[in-house]
XYZ file of N, CA, C and O in Angstrom:
416
model
N 182.462 73.357 156.141
C 182.852 74.729 155.947
C 184.105 75.070 156.750
O 184.828 75.951 156.352
N 184.307 74.395 157.855
C 185.463 74.731 158.680
C 186.772 74.337 158.022
O 187.784 74.989 158.239
N 186.761 73.296 157.214
C 187.991 72.820 156.601
C 188.301 73.449 155.246
O 189.269 73.089 154.605
N 187.514 74.405 154.826
C 187.694 74.998 153.510
C 188.756 76.108 153.574
O 188.844 76.843 154.561
N 189.577 76.190 152.539
C 190.610 77.226 152.491
C 189.987 78.559 152.092
O 188.893 78.610 151.530
N 190.688 79.631 152.373
C 190.195 80.974 152.023
C 189.986 81.106 150.519
O 189.008 81.705 150.064
N 190.870 80.528 149.738
C 190.752 80.607 148.278
C 189.503 79.868 147.793
O 188.752 80.369 146.965
N 189.271 78.675 148.321
C 188.083 77.913 147.936
C 186.804 78.602 148.403
O 185.793 78.576 147.718
N 186.879 79.234 149.570
C 185.692 79.922 150.085
C 185.306 81.104 149.203
O 184.127 81.365 148.993
N 186.282 81.824 148.677
C 185.981 82.960 147.803
C 185.185 82.516 146.582
O 184.222 83.158 146.187
N 185.566 81.400 145.975
C 184.822 80.923 144.806
C 183.456 80.358 145.214
O 182.478 80.504 144.492
N 183.381 79.764 146.396
C 182.114 79.215 146.900
C 181.124 80.331 147.236
O 179.927 80.213 147.030
N 181.641 81.449 147.733
C 180.804 82.554 148.189
C 179.926 83.132 147.080
O 178.865 83.662 147.329
N 180.333 83.005 145.838
C 179.531 83.490 144.704
C 178.202 82.763 144.569
O 177.273 83.257 143.957
N 178.098 81.591 145.140
C 176.899 80.764 145.013
C 175.984 80.845 146.232
O 174.991 80.140 146.298
N 176.311 81.693 147.183
C 175.535 81.805 148.410
C 174.495 82.916 148.259
O 174.796 83.977 147.737
N 173.277 82.653 148.701
C 172.212 83.652 148.703
C 171.872 83.995 150.150
O 171.849 83.123 151.012
N 171.576 85.258 150.387
C 171.207 85.694 151.729
C 169.722 85.400 151.975
O 168.891 85.615 151.100
N 169.428 84.898 153.158
C 168.046 84.707 153.592
C 167.846 85.622 154.790
O 168.508 85.487 155.808
N 166.952 86.594 154.659
C 166.758 87.602 155.682
C 166.058 87.035 156.908
O 165.201 86.171 156.799
N 166.415 87.564 158.085
C 165.751 87.167 159.316
C 164.293 87.628 159.307
O 163.436 87.006 159.877
N 164.044 88.777 158.652
C 162.684 89.281 158.511
C 162.294 89.112 157.043
O 162.442 90.038 156.244
N 161.827 87.942 156.659
C 161.560 87.693 155.242
C 160.428 88.545 154.680
O 160.352 88.755 153.477
N 159.574 89.072 155.541
C 158.469 89.892 155.056
C 158.999 91.137 154.349
O 158.398 91.626 153.398
N 160.152 91.643 154.783
C 160.740 92.827 154.169
C 161.207 92.550 152.744
O 161.282 93.465 151.927
N 161.528 91.306 152.424
C 162.020 90.981 151.086
C 160.923 90.449 150.162
O 161.185 90.171 148.997
N 159.707 90.313 150.666
C 158.593 89.808 149.858
C 157.681 90.959 149.465
O 157.369 91.823 150.276
N 157.247 90.963 148.213
C 156.335 91.994 147.743
C 154.932 91.652 148.228
O 154.386 90.612 147.853
N 154.318 92.506 149.049
C 153.003 92.178 149.605
C 151.888 92.121 148.560
O 150.811 91.615 148.840
N 152.147 92.608 147.358
C 151.124 92.619 146.309
C 151.210 91.413 145.378
O 150.357 91.244 144.516
N 152.253 90.624 145.538
C 152.425 89.450 144.675
C 152.114 88.173 145.441
O 152.495 88.016 146.598
N 151.493 87.258 144.760
C 151.252 85.943 145.350
C 152.582 85.195 145.427
O 153.496 85.431 144.637
N 152.685 84.281 146.382
C 153.953 83.604 146.635
C 154.482 82.847 145.421
O 155.669 82.883 145.147
N 153.606 82.163 144.718
C 154.062 81.377 143.575
C 154.737 82.277 142.538
O 155.765 81.910 141.978
N 154.179 83.459 142.330
C 154.783 84.395 141.377
C 156.136 84.887 141.865
O 157.068 85.063 141.079
N 156.255 85.111 143.166
C 157.528 85.557 143.725
C 158.634 84.533 143.596
O 159.797 84.886 143.409
N 158.282 83.272 143.673
C 159.283 82.204 143.527
C 159.565 81.943 142.052
O 160.699 81.689 141.656
N 158.535 82.029 141.214
C 158.696 81.731 139.785
C 159.478 82.816 139.051
O 160.107 82.541 138.032
N 159.449 84.041 139.548
C 160.100 85.148 138.842
C 161.584 84.903 138.571
O 162.037 85.084 137.448
N 162.409 84.480 139.555
C 163.824 84.234 139.241
C 164.036 83.057 138.287
O 165.026 83.006 137.571
N 163.105 82.114 138.279
C 163.222 80.941 137.405
C 162.878 81.313 135.968
O 163.397 80.738 135.024
N 162.001 82.291 135.782
C 161.365 82.569 134.497
C 162.307 83.068 133.412
O 161.935 83.049 132.243
N 163.494 83.492 133.739
C 164.404 83.988 132.718
C 164.869 82.844 131.829
O 165.560 81.935 132.265
N 164.441 82.860 130.569
C 164.816 81.832 129.612
C 163.978 80.575 129.679
O 164.278 79.591 129.030
N 162.923 80.584 130.495
C 162.050 79.423 130.653
C 160.618 79.872 130.414
O 160.243 80.988 130.761
N 159.808 79.011 129.827
C 158.398 79.346 129.619
C 157.718 79.566 130.969
O 158.019 78.866 131.933
N 156.794 80.537 131.036
C 156.129 80.836 132.321
C 155.459 79.628 132.966
O 155.512 79.463 134.184
N 154.863 78.759 132.153
C 154.206 77.572 132.719
C 155.228 76.658 133.404
O 154.975 76.125 134.483
N 156.386 76.499 132.778
C 157.450 75.674 133.359
C 157.982 76.324 134.636
O 158.217 75.647 135.644
N 158.149 77.645 134.621
C 158.645 78.355 135.801
C 157.688 78.195 136.976
O 158.111 77.984 138.111
N 156.386 78.274 136.718
C 155.401 78.116 137.791
C 155.402 76.685 138.335
O 155.271 76.474 139.537
N 155.576 75.709 137.463
C 155.638 74.320 137.916
C 156.882 74.094 138.788
O 156.819 73.420 139.819
N 158.005 74.669 138.378
C 159.222 74.536 139.180
C 159.077 75.270 140.514
O 159.605 74.821 141.529
N 158.347 76.386 140.513
C 158.096 77.097 141.767
C 157.259 76.234 142.710
O 157.491 76.215 143.924
N 156.293 75.501 142.160
C 155.500 74.578 142.992
C 156.397 73.500 143.604
O 156.233 73.124 144.759
N 157.356 73.004 142.815
C 158.295 72.006 143.325
C 159.134 72.590 144.459
O 159.406 71.907 145.457
N 159.548 73.849 144.319
C 160.335 74.492 145.367
C 159.535 74.598 146.661
O 160.079 74.398 147.747
N 158.252 74.912 146.542
C 157.414 74.967 147.743
C 157.353 73.597 148.418
O 157.434 73.507 149.647
N 157.224 72.539 147.629
C 157.216 71.188 148.209
C 158.522 70.879 148.926
O 158.521 70.284 150.006
N 159.628 71.281 148.320
C 160.938 70.992 148.900
C 161.080 71.613 150.283
O 161.644 71.011 151.194
N 160.540 72.827 150.462
C 160.666 73.490 151.764
C 159.513 73.174 152.704
O 159.404 73.739 153.785
N 158.611 72.269 152.301
C 157.561 71.798 153.190
C 156.292 72.623 153.197
O 155.565 72.625 154.191
N 156.036 73.339 152.112
C 154.803 74.115 151.995
C 153.994 73.549 150.841
O 154.539 73.264 149.776
N 152.696 73.400 151.043
C 151.832 72.857 149.999
C 151.840 73.767 148.771
O 151.726 74.986 148.907
N 151.973 73.203 147.576
C 151.926 74.022 146.358
C 150.618 74.797 146.216
O 150.580 75.848 145.582
N 149.545 74.308 146.832
C 148.265 75.017 146.793
C 148.350 76.362 147.508
O 147.550 77.256 147.239
N 149.292 76.503 148.406
C 149.453 77.756 149.148
C 150.125 78.835 148.306
O 150.205 79.985 148.735
N 150.585 78.493 147.130
C 151.260 79.462 146.265
C 150.392 80.618 145.835
O 150.898 81.667 145.445
N 149.080 80.470 145.912
C 148.172 81.539 145.534
C 147.916 82.538 146.648
O 147.184 83.506 146.459
N 148.543 82.326 147.809
C 148.326 83.229 148.939
C 149.333 84.377 148.919
O 150.367 84.310 148.262
N 149.025 85.419 149.669
C 149.889 86.592 149.783
C 150.798 86.441 151.000
O 150.499 85.669 151.917
N 151.909 87.186 151.058
C 152.865 87.024 152.168
C 152.264 87.168 153.559
O 152.656 86.435 154.474
N 151.316 88.084 153.758
C 150.770 88.291 155.098
C 149.936 87.099 155.575
O 149.617 87.010 156.756
N 149.631 86.155 154.683
C 148.828 84.998 155.053
C 149.680 83.822 155.534
O 149.148 82.756 155.817
N 150.984 84.019 155.635
C 151.901 82.971 156.095
C 152.481 83.352 157.451
O 152.610 84.539 157.774
N 152.878 82.358 158.211
C 153.561 82.620 159.479
C 155.000 83.050 159.185
O 155.492 82.917 158.065
N 155.684 83.530 160.206
C 157.072 83.955 160.028
C 157.973 82.814 159.572
O 158.836 82.994 158.712
N 157.782 81.635 160.151
C 158.598 80.483 159.767
C 158.333 80.083 158.317
O 159.255 79.733 157.577
N 157.074 80.144 157.904
C 156.750 79.816 156.518
C 157.360 80.839 155.567
O 157.851 80.479 154.501
N 157.364 82.101 155.953
C 157.981 83.133 155.103
C 159.476 82.897 154.961
O 160.044 83.110 153.895
N 160.124 82.455 156.043
C 161.559 82.136 155.944
C 161.774 80.981 154.981
O 162.705 80.999 154.171
N 160.918 79.965 155.041
C 161.052 78.837 154.112
C 160.799 79.281 152.678
O 161.445 78.788 151.755
N 159.893 80.219 152.474
C 159.645 80.754 151.138
C 160.883 81.503 150.648
O 161.266 81.392 149.481
N 161.536 82.232 151.541
C 162.784 82.907 151.180
C 163.861 81.916 150.769
O 164.613 82.154 149.821
N 163.921 80.798 151.465
C 164.882 79.747 151.114
C 164.528 79.152 149.752
O 165.405 78.906 148.922
N 163.242 78.934 149.501
C 162.812 78.403 148.204
C 163.188 79.356 147.077
O 163.644 78.925 146.017
N 163.015 80.660 147.292
C 163.382 81.650 146.277
C 164.876 81.635 146.022
O 165.325 81.683 144.883
N 165.666 81.590 147.094
C 167.124 81.575 146.940
C 167.572 80.321 146.210
O 168.441 80.374 145.333
N 166.991 79.183 146.562
C 167.354 77.922 145.912
C 166.926 77.918 144.447
O 167.653 77.450 143.585
N 165.767 78.479 144.169
C 165.278 78.527 142.782
C 166.183 79.378 141.914
O 166.408 79.077 140.744
N 166.726 80.423 142.482
C 167.570 81.338 141.732
C 168.998 80.821 141.619
O 169.716 81.192 140.704
N 169.390 79.943 142.522
C 170.786 79.539 142.630
C 171.257 78.560 141.566
O 172.435 78.525 141.252
N 170.366 77.757 141.014
C 170.836 76.684 140.132
C 169.926 76.510 138.937
O 168.756 76.846 138.973
N 170.479 75.963 137.860
C 169.635 75.643 136.698
C 168.611 74.570 137.043
O 168.779 73.816 138.005
N 167.559 74.501 136.259
C 166.438 73.597 136.543
C 166.869 72.145 136.713
O 166.374 71.452 137.583
N 167.795 71.668 135.907
C 168.152 70.244 135.989
C 168.868 69.924 137.301
O 168.887 68.787 137.733
N 169.454 70.916 137.995
C 170.093 70.659 139.285
C 169.151 70.899 140.439
O 169.368 70.397 141.532
N 168.063 71.664 140.233
C 167.138 71.961 141.319
C 166.292 70.761 141.680
O 165.795 70.660 142.768
N 166.081 69.851 140.783
C 165.149 68.742 140.994
C 165.467 67.932 142.250
O 164.570 67.413 142.874
N 166.735 67.858 142.631
C 167.114 67.055 143.783
C 167.007 67.769 145.106
O 167.333 67.229 146.132
N 166.562 69.002 145.139
C 166.449 69.727 146.395
C 167.433 70.875 146.445
O 167.806 71.423 145.426
N 167.849 71.217 147.643
C 168.710 72.369 147.817
C 170.017 72.176 147.070
O 170.574 71.094 147.019
N 170.508 73.265 146.530
C 171.768 73.221 145.770
C 172.937 73.031 146.716
O 172.923 73.521 147.828
N 173.920 72.336 146.266
C 175.106 72.132 147.094
C 176.265 72.904 146.526
O 176.301 73.267 145.408
């Protein structure tokens, strides 16, 4: 990032997602985590596929896919931050690029 020009950074900045320091504020307490991650993926994708990709995102950030049925208050602060990262990554790239992990 230090060697990037201002012009290149402007085009790169469009692909950056914010991850809040207090992720609980950005999570809906009434929605289960898997639904919160699958929602940005679901546009143009079948719901079953979106939920499967959301499970993959949880694995990528080190959270068991089985935990997707839990609510935000049932996670620690660090886990909520990782869920925020999973949501940002899920929204950032098409499915065929997400398979390898975080978007570059």
